[in-house]
Coordinates of C-alpha atoms and ligand atoms in Angstrom, one line a residue:
M204 CA -122.2 2.8 -273.5
K205 CA -125.2 1.0 -272.3
W206 CA -125.1 1.8 -268.6
N207 CA -128.2 0.9 -266.6
S208 CA -130.2 4.0 -266.4
Q209 CA -130.7 3.9 -262.6
I210 CA -126.9 4.3 -261.9
L211 CA -126.6 7.5 -263.9
N212 CA -127.6 9.8 -261.1
L213 CA -125.9 7.8 -258.3
H214 CA -122.9 9.3 -256.5
S215 CA -120.1 7.2 -255.1
Y216 CA -120.0 7.0 -251.3
Q217 CA -118.5 10.2 -249.9
P218 CA -116.3 9.3 -246.9
G219 CA -115.5 11.9 -244.3
K220 CA -112.3 13.9 -244.8
S221 CA -109.1 12.0 -244.0
I222 CA -106.9 13.1 -241.1
E223 CA -104.0 13.9 -243.4
E224 CA -106.2 16.1 -245.7
V225 CA -107.3 18.2 -242.7
K226 CA -103.8 18.5 -241.2
K227 CA -102.6 20.0 -244.5
E228 CA -105.6 22.2 -245.1
F229 CA -105.6 23.9 -241.6
N230 CA -101.9 23.5 -240.7
L231 CA -102.8 21.5 -237.6
E232 CA -100.7 19.0 -235.7
V233 CA -103.4 16.9 -234.2
I234 CA -106.7 15.9 -235.7
Y235 CA -109.4 13.9 -234.2
K236 CA -111.8 12.0 -236.5
L237 CA -115.2 11.7 -234.9
A238 CA -117.1 11.2 -238.1
S239 CA -117.6 7.5 -238.9
N240 CA -118.5 6.0 -235.5
E241 CA -115.4 4.0 -235.2
N242 CA -114.0 2.8 -231.8
P243 CA -111.7 5.6 -230.4
Y244 CA -110.0 2.9 -228.2
G245 CA -108.9 0.9 -231.2
Y246 CA -109.1 -2.9 -230.8
S247 CA -108.3 -5.6 -228.2
S248 CA -104.6 -6.2 -227.4
K249 CA -105.3 -9.9 -228.2
V250 CA -105.9 -8.9 -231.9
K251 CA -102.6 -7.1 -232.1
K252 CA -100.8 -10.3 -231.2
V253 CA -102.5 -12.3 -234.0
I254 CA -101.9 -9.6 -236.6
D255 CA -98.1 -9.6 -235.7
E256 CA -98.0 -13.4 -236.0
E257 CA -99.9 -13.4 -239.3
A258 CA -97.5 -11.0 -240.8
T259 CA -95.1 -13.9 -241.2
S260 CA -97.5 -16.3 -242.8
T261 CA -98.0 -16.9 -246.5
Y262 CA -100.5 -15.0 -248.5
S263 CA -100.2 -16.9 -251.8
Y264 CA -103.2 -19.2 -251.1
Y265 CA -106.8 -18.1 -251.2
P266 CA -108.4 -17.7 -247.8
D267 CA -111.1 -20.1 -246.4
G268 CA -114.1 -18.4 -248.2
Y269 CA -116.5 -20.1 -245.8
A270 CA -114.6 -18.6 -242.8
S271 CA -115.0 -21.9 -241.0
E272 CA -113.0 -21.1 -237.9
L273 CA -114.6 -17.8 -237.3
R274 CA -118.0 -19.3 -238.1
A275 CA -117.4 -22.0 -235.4
E276 CA -116.3 -19.5 -232.8
M277 CA -119.2 -17.2 -233.6
A278 CA -121.7 -20.0 -233.5
K279 CA -120.4 -21.1 -230.2
S280 CA -120.4 -17.6 -228.7
L281 CA -124.0 -17.0 -229.9
G282 CA -125.4 -20.5 -229.2
I283 CA -126.6 -21.0 -232.7
K284 CA -125.7 -23.4 -235.6
P285 CA -122.8 -22.5 -237.8
T286 CA -125.2 -22.8 -240.8
Q287 CA -127.2 -19.8 -239.4
L288 CA -124.3 -17.4 -240.2
I289 CA -123.1 -15.6 -243.3
F290 CA -119.8 -13.6 -243.3
S291 CA -119.2 -10.6 -245.5
N292 CA -116.7 -7.9 -246.4
G293 CA -118.2 -5.5 -243.8
T294 CA -122.0 -5.3 -243.3
D295 CA -122.0 -3.1 -246.4
E296 CA -121.4 -6.2 -248.5
L297 CA -124.0 -8.2 -246.8
L298 CA -126.6 -5.4 -247.5
H299 CA -125.5 -5.6 -251.1
I300 CA -125.8 -9.4 -251.2
I301 CA -129.4 -9.2 -249.7
S302 CA -130.4 -6.5 -252.3
K303 CA -129.0 -8.6 -255.2
A304 CA -130.8 -11.7 -254.0
L305 CA -134.2 -10.1 -253.5
L306 CA -134.7 -6.8 -255.3
N307 CA -135.4 -6.0 -258.9
P308 CA -137.5 -3.4 -260.9
S309 CA -140.8 -5.2 -260.3
K310 CA -140.4 -5.2 -256.5
N311 CA -140.4 -2.5 -253.8
T312 CA -138.5 -2.1 -250.6
I313 CA -139.3 -0.2 -247.4
M314 CA -137.0 1.8 -245.1
A315 CA -137.1 4.6 -242.6
A316 CA -135.9 8.1 -243.5
P317 CA -133.3 9.2 -242.5
T318 CA -131.5 6.0 -241.9
F319 CA -128.2 4.3 -243.1
S320 CA -127.7 5.4 -246.7
Q321 CA -126.7 2.0 -248.2
Y322 CA -130.2 0.5 -248.0
K323 CA -131.4 3.1 -250.5
H324 CA -128.2 3.0 -252.6
N325 CA -128.4 -0.7 -253.1
A326 CA -132.1 -0.6 -253.9
I327 CA -131.4 2.0 -256.6
L328 CA -128.7 -0.2 -258.1
E329 CA -131.2 -3.0 -258.4
G330 CA -133.9 -0.7 -259.8
A331 CA -136.4 -1.5 -257.1
E332 CA -139.1 1.0 -256.0
I333 CA -138.1 2.6 -252.8
R334 CA -140.7 3.5 -250.1
E335 CA -139.3 5.7 -247.4
V336 CA -141.2 6.3 -244.1
P337 CA -140.2 9.4 -242.1
L338 CA -138.9 8.8 -238.6
I339 CA -141.0 10.2 -235.7
N340 CA -138.8 12.0 -233.2
G341 CA -135.9 10.1 -234.6
E342 CA -137.6 6.7 -234.3
H343 CA -138.9 4.2 -236.8
D344 CA -142.6 4.5 -237.5
L345 CA -143.3 0.8 -237.6
E346 CA -147.0 1.2 -238.1
K347 CA -146.6 3.3 -241.2
M348 CA -143.9 1.0 -242.5
L349 CA -146.3 -2.0 -242.0
H350 CA -149.0 -0.1 -244.0
Q351 CA -146.5 0.3 -246.9
V352 CA -146.1 -3.4 -247.3
D353 CA -147.9 -5.0 -250.3
D354 CA -147.5 -8.1 -252.5
Q355 CA -144.5 -6.6 -254.3
T356 CA -142.6 -5.8 -251.1
A357 CA -139.4 -7.9 -250.9
V358 CA -137.3 -6.3 -248.1
V359 CA -138.0 -4.1 -245.1
W360 CA -134.8 -2.5 -243.6
L361 CA -134.8 -1.7 -239.9
C362 CA -131.8 0.0 -238.2
S363 CA -131.5 -0.3 -234.4
P364 CA -129.8 1.7 -233.1
N365 CA -130.6 3.9 -236.1
N366 CA -127.8 5.8 -237.9
P367 CA -127.9 8.8 -237.7
T368 CA -130.3 9.4 -234.8
G369 CA -129.0 6.7 -232.4
T370 CA -132.6 5.7 -231.4
Y371 CA -133.5 2.1 -230.9
I372 CA -136.6 0.0 -231.5
A373 CA -138.2 -1.2 -228.3
D374 CA -138.9 -4.9 -227.8
A375 CA -142.7 -4.7 -227.8
K376 CA -142.8 -2.5 -230.9
L377 CA -140.5 -4.8 -232.9
R378 CA -142.4 -8.0 -231.9
G379 CA -145.7 -6.3 -232.8
F380 CA -144.3 -5.5 -236.2
L381 CA -142.7 -8.9 -236.8
S382 CA -145.9 -10.7 -235.9
K383 CA -148.0 -8.7 -238.3
V384 CA -145.8 -8.4 -241.4
S385 CA -146.1 -11.1 -244.1
K386 CA -143.6 -14.0 -243.8
E387 CA -143.0 -13.5 -247.6
V388 CA -141.1 -10.3 -246.8
L389 CA -137.5 -10.4 -245.6
I390 CA -136.9 -8.1 -242.6
V391 CA -133.3 -6.9 -242.2
L392 CA -132.5 -5.8 -238.7
D393 CA -129.2 -3.8 -238.9
E394 CA -127.5 -4.0 -235.5
A395 CA -124.2 -2.4 -236.3
Y396 CA -124.2 -0.7 -232.9
F397 CA -126.0 -3.2 -230.7
E398 CA -123.1 -3.9 -228.4
Y399 CA -123.3 -0.3 -227.2
V400 CA -127.0 -0.6 -226.2
K401 CA -127.8 -0.2 -222.5
T402 CA -131.5 -0.1 -222.0
D403 CA -134.0 -2.4 -220.4
D404 CA -136.6 -2.7 -223.2
Y405 CA -134.2 -3.7 -226.0
Y406 CA -135.1 -7.0 -227.7
N407 CA -133.1 -10.2 -227.8
A408 CA -132.3 -10.4 -231.5
L409 CA -131.2 -14.1 -231.3
S410 CA -134.5 -15.3 -229.9
L411 CA -136.3 -13.2 -232.6
V412 CA -134.2 -15.0 -235.3
Q413 CA -135.3 -18.4 -233.9
E414 CA -138.9 -17.3 -233.8
Y415 CA -139.2 -15.5 -237.2
P416 CA -138.2 -17.3 -240.4
N417 CA -138.2 -14.1 -242.4
L418 CA -135.7 -12.2 -240.2
I419 CA -132.0 -11.6 -240.7
V420 CA -129.9 -9.7 -238.2
T421 CA -126.8 -8.0 -239.5
R422 CA -123.8 -7.1 -237.3
T423 CA -120.2 -5.9 -237.7
F424 CA -116.7 -6.0 -236.3
S425 CA -116.2 -2.4 -237.6
K426 CA -117.7 -0.6 -234.6
I427 CA -117.1 -1.7 -231.0
Y428 CA -114.6 -4.3 -232.0
G429 CA -112.5 -1.6 -233.6
L430 CA -111.8 -3.5 -236.8
A431 CA -113.3 -1.3 -239.5
S432 CA -110.3 -1.5 -241.8
F433 CA -110.5 -5.3 -241.9
R434 CA -114.0 -5.3 -243.3
I435 CA -115.9 -8.1 -241.5
G436 CA -119.6 -8.1 -241.1
Y437 CA -122.0 -11.0 -240.5
G438 CA -125.6 -12.0 -240.7
I439 CA -127.6 -14.3 -238.4
A440 CA -130.8 -16.0 -239.6
Q441 CA -132.6 -19.3 -239.9
E442 CA -130.8 -21.7 -242.2
A443 CA -133.1 -21.3 -245.2
I444 CA -132.3 -17.6 -245.5
I445 CA -128.5 -18.2 -245.2
K446 CA -128.8 -21.0 -247.8
A447 CA -130.5 -18.7 -250.3
L448 CA -127.9 -15.9 -249.7
E449 CA -124.7 -17.9 -249.8
P450 CA -124.5 -18.4 -253.6
V451 CA -124.8 -14.6 -254.0
R452 CA -121.7 -14.0 -251.9
Q453 CA -118.3 -13.7 -253.7
P454 CA -116.3 -16.9 -253.0
F455 CA -113.4 -15.3 -251.1
N456 CA -115.1 -12.2 -249.7
T457 CA -113.4 -12.1 -246.3
N458 CA -109.6 -12.3 -246.0
I459 CA -107.4 -14.4 -243.8
I460 CA -106.1 -11.7 -241.5
A461 CA -109.5 -10.2 -241.0
Q462 CA -110.9 -13.7 -240.1
K463 CA -108.1 -14.3 -237.5
A464 CA -108.5 -10.8 -236.1
A465 CA -112.2 -11.2 -235.7
I466 CA -111.8 -14.5 -233.9
E467 CA -109.4 -12.9 -231.3
A468 CA -111.6 -9.8 -231.0
L469 CA -114.7 -12.0 -230.3
K470 CA -112.9 -13.8 -227.5
D471 CA -112.1 -10.5 -225.7
Q472 CA -115.6 -9.6 -224.4
A473 CA -114.0 -7.8 -221.5
F474 CA -112.7 -5.2 -224.0
V475 CA -116.2 -4.9 -225.6
A476 CA -117.9 -4.4 -222.2
K477 CA -115.3 -1.8 -221.1
C478 CA -115.8 0.2 -224.4
A479 CA -119.6 0.1 -224.0
K480 CA -119.4 1.3 -220.4
V481 CA -117.0 4.2 -221.1
N482 CA -119.1 5.1 -224.2
R483 CA -122.2 5.5 -222.0
E484 CA -120.3 7.7 -219.5
E485 CA -119.0 9.9 -222.2
M486 CA -122.5 10.0 -223.9
Q487 CA -123.8 11.5 -220.6
R488 CA -121.3 14.3 -220.9
F489 CA -122.7 15.2 -224.3
Y490 CA -126.2 15.1 -222.9
D491 CA -125.1 17.5 -220.1
F492 CA -123.4 19.7 -222.6
C493 CA -126.5 19.9 -224.8
Q494 CA -128.7 20.7 -221.9
K495 CA -126.4 23.3 -220.6
N496 CA -126.3 25.0 -224.0
K497 CA -130.0 24.4 -224.8
L498 CA -129.2 22.3 -227.8
E499 CA -131.7 19.6 -228.9
Y500 CA -130.4 16.0 -229.4
F501 CA -131.7 12.5 -229.8
P502 CA -130.9 10.2 -226.8
S503 CA -128.6 7.7 -228.4
Q504 CA -127.9 4.0 -227.8
G505 CA -125.0 4.1 -230.3
N506 CA -121.5 5.5 -230.1
F507 CA -122.6 8.8 -231.8
I508 CA -125.0 11.6 -231.1
L509 CA -127.0 13.9 -233.5
I510 CA -127.1 17.4 -232.1
D511 CA -129.3 20.2 -233.5
F512 CA -127.5 23.6 -233.6
Q513 CA -130.4 25.4 -235.3
Y514 CA -127.7 26.6 -237.7
D515 CA -126.4 25.4 -241.1
G516 CA -124.8 22.0 -240.4
D517 CA -122.1 22.6 -243.0
K518 CA -121.0 25.8 -241.2
V519 CA -120.8 24.0 -237.8
F520 CA -118.9 21.2 -239.5
S521 CA -116.4 23.7 -241.1
F522 CA -115.8 25.5 -237.8
L523 CA -115.1 22.3 -235.9
L524 CA -112.8 21.1 -238.8
S525 CA -110.8 24.3 -238.5
K526 CA -110.2 23.4 -234.8
G527 CA -109.1 19.9 -235.7
Y528 CA -112.3 17.9 -235.2
I529 CA -113.8 16.0 -238.1
V530 CA -117.5 15.4 -237.5
R531 CA -120.4 14.7 -239.9
S532 CA -122.6 17.6 -241.1
G533 CA -126.2 16.7 -240.7
K534 CA -126.8 18.2 -244.2
Q535 CA -126.0 14.9 -245.9
L536 CA -127.8 12.9 -243.2
G537 CA -131.3 14.4 -243.5
Y538 CA -130.8 16.9 -240.6
P539 CA -129.6 20.1 -242.2
T540 CA -129.1 22.1 -239.0
G541 CA -127.4 19.3 -237.1
I542 CA -124.1 17.5 -236.8
R543 CA -123.4 13.9 -235.9
V544 CA -120.5 13.4 -233.6
T545 CA -118.8 10.0 -232.8
I546 CA -118.3 9.6 -229.0
G547 CA -114.5 9.8 -228.7
T548 CA -112.2 9.4 -225.7
N549 CA -112.6 11.7 -222.7
E550 CA -109.9 14.0 -224.0
Q551 CA -111.3 14.1 -227.5
N552 CA -114.8 14.8 -226.2
T553 CA -113.6 17.6 -224.0
G554 CA -111.9 19.1 -227.0
V555 CA -114.8 18.9 -229.4
M556 CA -117.2 20.2 -226.7
N557 CA -114.9 23.2 -226.2
A558 CA -114.8 23.8 -229.9
M559 CA -118.7 23.6 -230.1
E560 CA -118.9 26.1 -227.3
A561 CA -116.5 28.4 -229.1
F562 CA -118.8 28.1 -232.2
L563 CA -121.9 29.0 -230.1
E564 CA -120.1 32.0 -228.6
Q565 CA -119.1 33.2 -232.1
V566 CA -122.7 32.9 -233.3
S567 CA -124.1 34.8 -230.3
A568 CA -121.5 37.5 -230.7
S569 CA -122.4 38.0 -234.3
K570 CA -126.2 38.5 -233.5
Ligands
PLP851 C1 -126.1 1.3 -239.4 C2 -124.9 0.8 -240.1 N1 -124.9 -0.3 -240.8 C3 -123.9 -0.8 -241.5 C4 -122.7 0.0 -241.5 C5 -121.5 -0.6 -242.3 O1 -120.7 -1.3 -241.5 P1 -119.5 -2.1 -242.0 O2 -118.2 -1.4 -241.7 O3 -119.6 -3.4 -241.3 O4 -119.7 -2.3 -243.5 C6 -122.6 1.2 -240.8 C7 -121.4 2.0 -240.8 O5 -121.3 3.1 -240.5 C8 -123.8 1.6 -240.1 O6 -123.8 2.8 -239.5

């Protein structure tokens, strides 16, 4: 068949192992999944109520493809116009929509490396030239990224906090970059984890959107809001960008229950604040653990931490798996001797740190 040549070497997305798979393989009763940066506290109790209510409603009609109610709530909560928003089936779909709208084989696109895998994946699908700029100490090298921009550059992808390092882009650096880059280039600022950020020099993405006509900020309900299964992401930009992207979106890309769940989740900012606070406290425990065990790590503003074990990441991963903890090996993330761990509950974190300590003891005993 006449497949597009660029897809022939592409692999489908490899999700972490499921809890059921690991239970069976290792004959374990309890498994903790700390691999995909989901919220270990689930979602707001307000969401539960709406899901139960919706279970009795009819599903034979198409949902409101424009997500009008969610749009109105979100616009009110952010203090922007409803027409400055686009909703998608997770941020993943929005990244895909952006790529479809702007990339093709005659254009190039710039991203950090390592960063979230889907920027590159989508660019390959569209046959665009990919320009990857290595991180410095886990952080975006915005100066080098700027130098890579030319007349054929269509999109620059920024991820803050960056997955998998957890590092963020400071306000002054981001503003410096935005003020110098051509307004002909779309800048995508992926803020999947922004609700977790607790640092003084973080930028205000909403004012940047009002200032820069070539900026789109992407966010999600999959992380701190705990709604990953529902698949709701959104983009915030000036109206002209949204107007250009809307026709690329599938007509009914977000479903009715997901829209209702997101509305309720959005209203419960106390839940969001509580999760962010506990995440920071638990993150500190990981810092202390790494310092005690002389392990390098990147200070993280997300709900995950990348730890360097100076040992084959797949082996660390397998050891932790056998103890009932699913984490992410750094091998597939560009850090072959590291692992990325989602910050879990206090109990989960104690457990995974004990397992990591057992791994370190095993390694030192075998030396
Ligand atoms: C940086 C980043 N962007 C986007 C996504 C995708 O999020 P969603 O569930 O909204 O598709 C993730 C998921 O892990 C992520 O880490």
